[in-house]
PDB file of C-alpha atoms in Angstrom:
ATOM      1  CA  MET A   1       3.720  -2.211 -11.439  1.00  0.00           C
ATOM      2  CA  VAL A   2       7.296  -1.272 -12.575  1.00  0.00           C
ATOM      3  CA  THR A   3       9.834   0.342 -10.610  1.00  0.00           C
ATOM      4  CA  ILE A   4      13.019   2.115 -12.159  1.00  0.00           C
ATOM      5  CA  GLY A   5      16.019   3.136 -10.948  1.00  0.00           C
ATOM      6  CA  MET A   6      17.942   6.235 -12.577  1.00  0.00           C
ATOM      7  CA  ASN A   7      21.624   6.703 -11.408  1.00  0.00           C
ATOM      8  CA  TYR A   8      23.163  10.349 -11.692  1.00  0.00           C
ATOM      9  CA  HIS A   9      26.502  11.763 -10.854  1.00  0.00           C
ATOM     10  CA  THR A  10      26.635  15.513 -11.090  1.00  0.00           C
ATOM     11  CA  LEU A  11      29.571  17.577 -11.938  1.00  0.00           C
ATOM     12  CA  PRO A  12      31.486  19.070  -8.690  1.00  0.00           C
ATOM     13  CA  GLY A  13      29.411  21.761  -6.943  1.00  0.00           C
ATOM     14  CA  LYS A  14      26.250  21.111  -9.049  1.00  0.00           C
ATOM     15  CA  GLN A  15      24.384  19.077  -6.345  1.00  0.00           C
ATOM     16  CA  ALA A  16      21.807  21.623  -5.253  1.00  0.00           C
ATOM     17  CA  GLU A  17      21.076  22.610  -8.975  1.00  0.00           C
ATOM     18  CA  PHE A  18      20.512  18.895  -9.802  1.00  0.00           C
ATOM     19  CA  ILE A  19      18.025  18.525  -6.806  1.00  0.00           C
ATOM     20  CA  GLU A  20      16.278  21.757  -8.111  1.00  0.00           C
ATOM     21  CA  LYS A  21      15.875  20.284 -11.512  1.00  0.00           C
ATOM     22  CA  PHE A  22      14.841  16.972  -9.865  1.00  0.00           C
ATOM     23  CA  CYS A  23      11.777  19.184  -8.129  1.00  0.00           C
ATOM     24  CA  ALA A  24      11.096  20.550 -11.614  1.00  0.00           C
ATOM     25  CA  VAL A  25      10.855  17.032 -13.150  1.00  0.00           C
ATOM     26  CA  MET A  26       8.421  16.025 -10.091  1.00  0.00           C
ATOM     27  CA  THR A  27       6.080  18.504 -11.289  1.00  0.00           C
ATOM     28  CA  ALA A  28       5.969  17.129 -14.462  1.00  0.00           C
ATOM     29  CA  LEU A  29       5.675  13.753 -13.273  1.00  0.00           C
ATOM     30  CA  ASP A  30       2.555  14.702 -11.303  1.00  0.00           C
ATOM     31  CA  GLY A  31       0.454  14.752 -14.464  1.00  0.00           C
ATOM     32  CA  ALA A  32       2.145  11.938 -16.416  1.00  0.00           C
ATOM     33  CA  ALA A  33      -0.294   9.118 -17.140  1.00  0.00           C
ATOM     34  CA  GLY A  34       0.903   5.897 -15.156  1.00  0.00           C
ATOM     35  CA  HIS A  35       3.286   7.642 -12.883  1.00  0.00           C
ATOM     36  CA  GLU A  36       2.576   6.587  -9.126  1.00  0.00           C
ATOM     37  CA  GLU A  37       5.584   7.990  -7.164  1.00  0.00           C
ATOM     38  CA  SER A  38       8.892   8.923  -7.344  1.00  0.00           C
ATOM     39  CA  ASN A  39      11.977   9.732  -4.633  1.00  0.00           C
ATOM     40  CA  LEU A  40      15.292  11.397  -4.620  1.00  0.00           C
ATOM     41  CA  PHE A  41      18.165   9.621  -2.713  1.00  0.00           C
ATOM     42  CA  GLN A  42      21.755  10.984  -2.225  1.00  0.00           C
ATOM     43  CA  ASP A  43      24.546   8.564  -1.347  1.00  0.00           C
ATOM     44  CA  VAL A  44      25.889   9.587   2.036  1.00  0.00           C
ATOM     45  CA  ASN A  45      29.726   8.442   0.741  1.00  0.00           C
ATOM     46  CA  ASP A  46      29.557  10.579  -2.444  1.00  0.00           C
ATOM     47  CA  ASP A  47      27.525  13.635  -2.277  1.00  0.00           C
ATOM     48  CA  ALA A  48      27.768  13.620  -6.029  1.00  0.00           C
ATOM     49  CA  SER A  49      25.815  10.601  -6.378  1.00  0.00           C
ATOM     50  CA  PHE A  50      22.051  10.472  -6.740  1.00  0.00           C
ATOM     51  CA  LEU A  51      19.431   7.687  -7.110  1.00  0.00           C
ATOM     52  CA  ILE A  52      15.869   8.433  -8.189  1.00  0.00           C
ATOM     53  CA  VAL A  53      13.291   5.480  -7.580  1.00  0.00           C
ATOM     54  CA  SER A  54      10.244   5.746  -9.711  1.00  0.00           C
ATOM     55  CA  ASN A  55       7.219   3.909  -9.662  1.00  0.00           C
ATOM     56  CA  TRP A  56       5.048   3.449 -12.436  1.00  0.00           C
ATOM     57  CA  SER A  57       1.821   1.423 -13.534  1.00  0.00           C
ATOM     58  CA  GLU A  58       3.532  -0.050 -16.496  1.00  0.00           C
ATOM     59  CA  HIS A  59       6.617   0.170 -18.206  1.00  0.00           C
ATOM     60  CA  GLU A  60       5.094   1.735 -21.524  1.00  0.00           C
ATOM     61  CA  ALA A  61       3.841   4.865 -18.993  1.00  0.00           C
ATOM     62  CA  PHE A  62       7.413   5.085 -18.304  1.00  0.00           C
ATOM     63  CA  GLN A  63       8.662   4.832 -21.833  1.00  0.00           C
ATOM     64  CA  THR A  64       5.928   7.485 -23.245  1.00  0.00           C
ATOM     65  CA  PHE A  65       7.062  10.071 -20.358  1.00  0.00           C
ATOM     66  CA  ILE A  66      10.760   9.596 -21.159  1.00  0.00           C
ATOM     67  CA  GLN A  67      10.009  10.269 -24.896  1.00  0.00           C
ATOM     68  CA  SER A  68       8.145  13.597 -23.825  1.00  0.00           C
ATOM     69  CA  ASP A  69       9.186  16.950 -24.801  1.00  0.00           C
ATOM     70  CA  ALA A  70       9.387  17.894 -21.012  1.00  0.00           C
ATOM     71  CA  PHE A  71      11.605  15.417 -20.182  1.00  0.00           C
ATOM     72  CA  GLY A  72      13.635  15.714 -23.092  1.00  0.00           C
ATOM     73  CA  GLU A  73      14.231  19.472 -22.075  1.00  0.00           C
ATOM     74  CA  VAL A  74      15.251  18.604 -18.551  1.00  0.00           C
ATOM     75  CA  THR A  75      17.787  15.969 -19.335  1.00  0.00           C
ATOM     76  CA  SER A  76      19.085  17.850 -22.135  1.00  0.00           C
ATOM     77  CA  PHE A  77      20.021  20.653 -19.664  1.00  0.00           C
ATOM     78  CA  GLY A  78      21.338  18.065 -17.150  1.00  0.00           C
ATOM     79  CA  LYS A  79      23.657  16.324 -19.707  1.00  0.00           C
ATOM     80  CA  GLU A  80      25.074  19.560 -20.863  1.00  0.00           C
ATOM     81  CA  ASN A  81      25.259  21.254 -17.254  1.00  0.00           C
ATOM     82  CA  LEU A  82      24.975  19.231 -14.257  1.00  0.00           C
ATOM     83  CA  LEU A  83      26.166  15.669 -14.997  1.00  0.00           C
ATOM     84  CA  SER A  84      29.750  14.140 -15.017  1.00  0.00           C
ATOM     85  CA  GLU A  85      28.524  10.894 -16.861  1.00  0.00           C
ATOM     86  CA  ARG A  86      25.944   9.432 -18.406  1.00  0.00           C
ATOM     87  CA  PRO A  87      22.956   8.359 -16.352  1.00  0.00           C
ATOM     88  CA  GLN A  88      22.082   4.512 -16.045  1.00  0.00           C
ATOM     89  CA  HIS A  89      18.792   3.151 -15.815  1.00  0.00           C
ATOM     90  CA  ARG A  90      17.698  -0.208 -14.284  1.00  0.00           C
ATOM     91  CA  VAL A  91      14.073  -1.565 -14.696  1.00  0.00           C
ATOM     92  CA  TYR A  92      12.575  -3.674 -11.684  1.00  0.00           C
ATOM     93  CA  LYS A  93       9.444  -5.395 -12.548  1.00  0.00           C
ATOM     94  CA  SER A  94       7.088  -6.881  -9.916  1.00  0.00           C
TER      95      SER A  94
END
């Protein structure tokens, strides 16, 4: 198993829309091979800061998903409309 931590910082006032888009990504994740679970966390000290923690059966399954058209469409929209900076991802292997 591999756990991916994905850190995002939204533009001011875009928090609710970011959460809405995360829910759309969750729908796509439900059918993704190797996806086990994902959760969204919001920083209590900075409400524009989010962390998505995602568990996958293997790193290759995650790589396949982030190269998919569905993920590309959502992330392109986020970069252009929701995020204040480039997301930062970290891989934790067990």
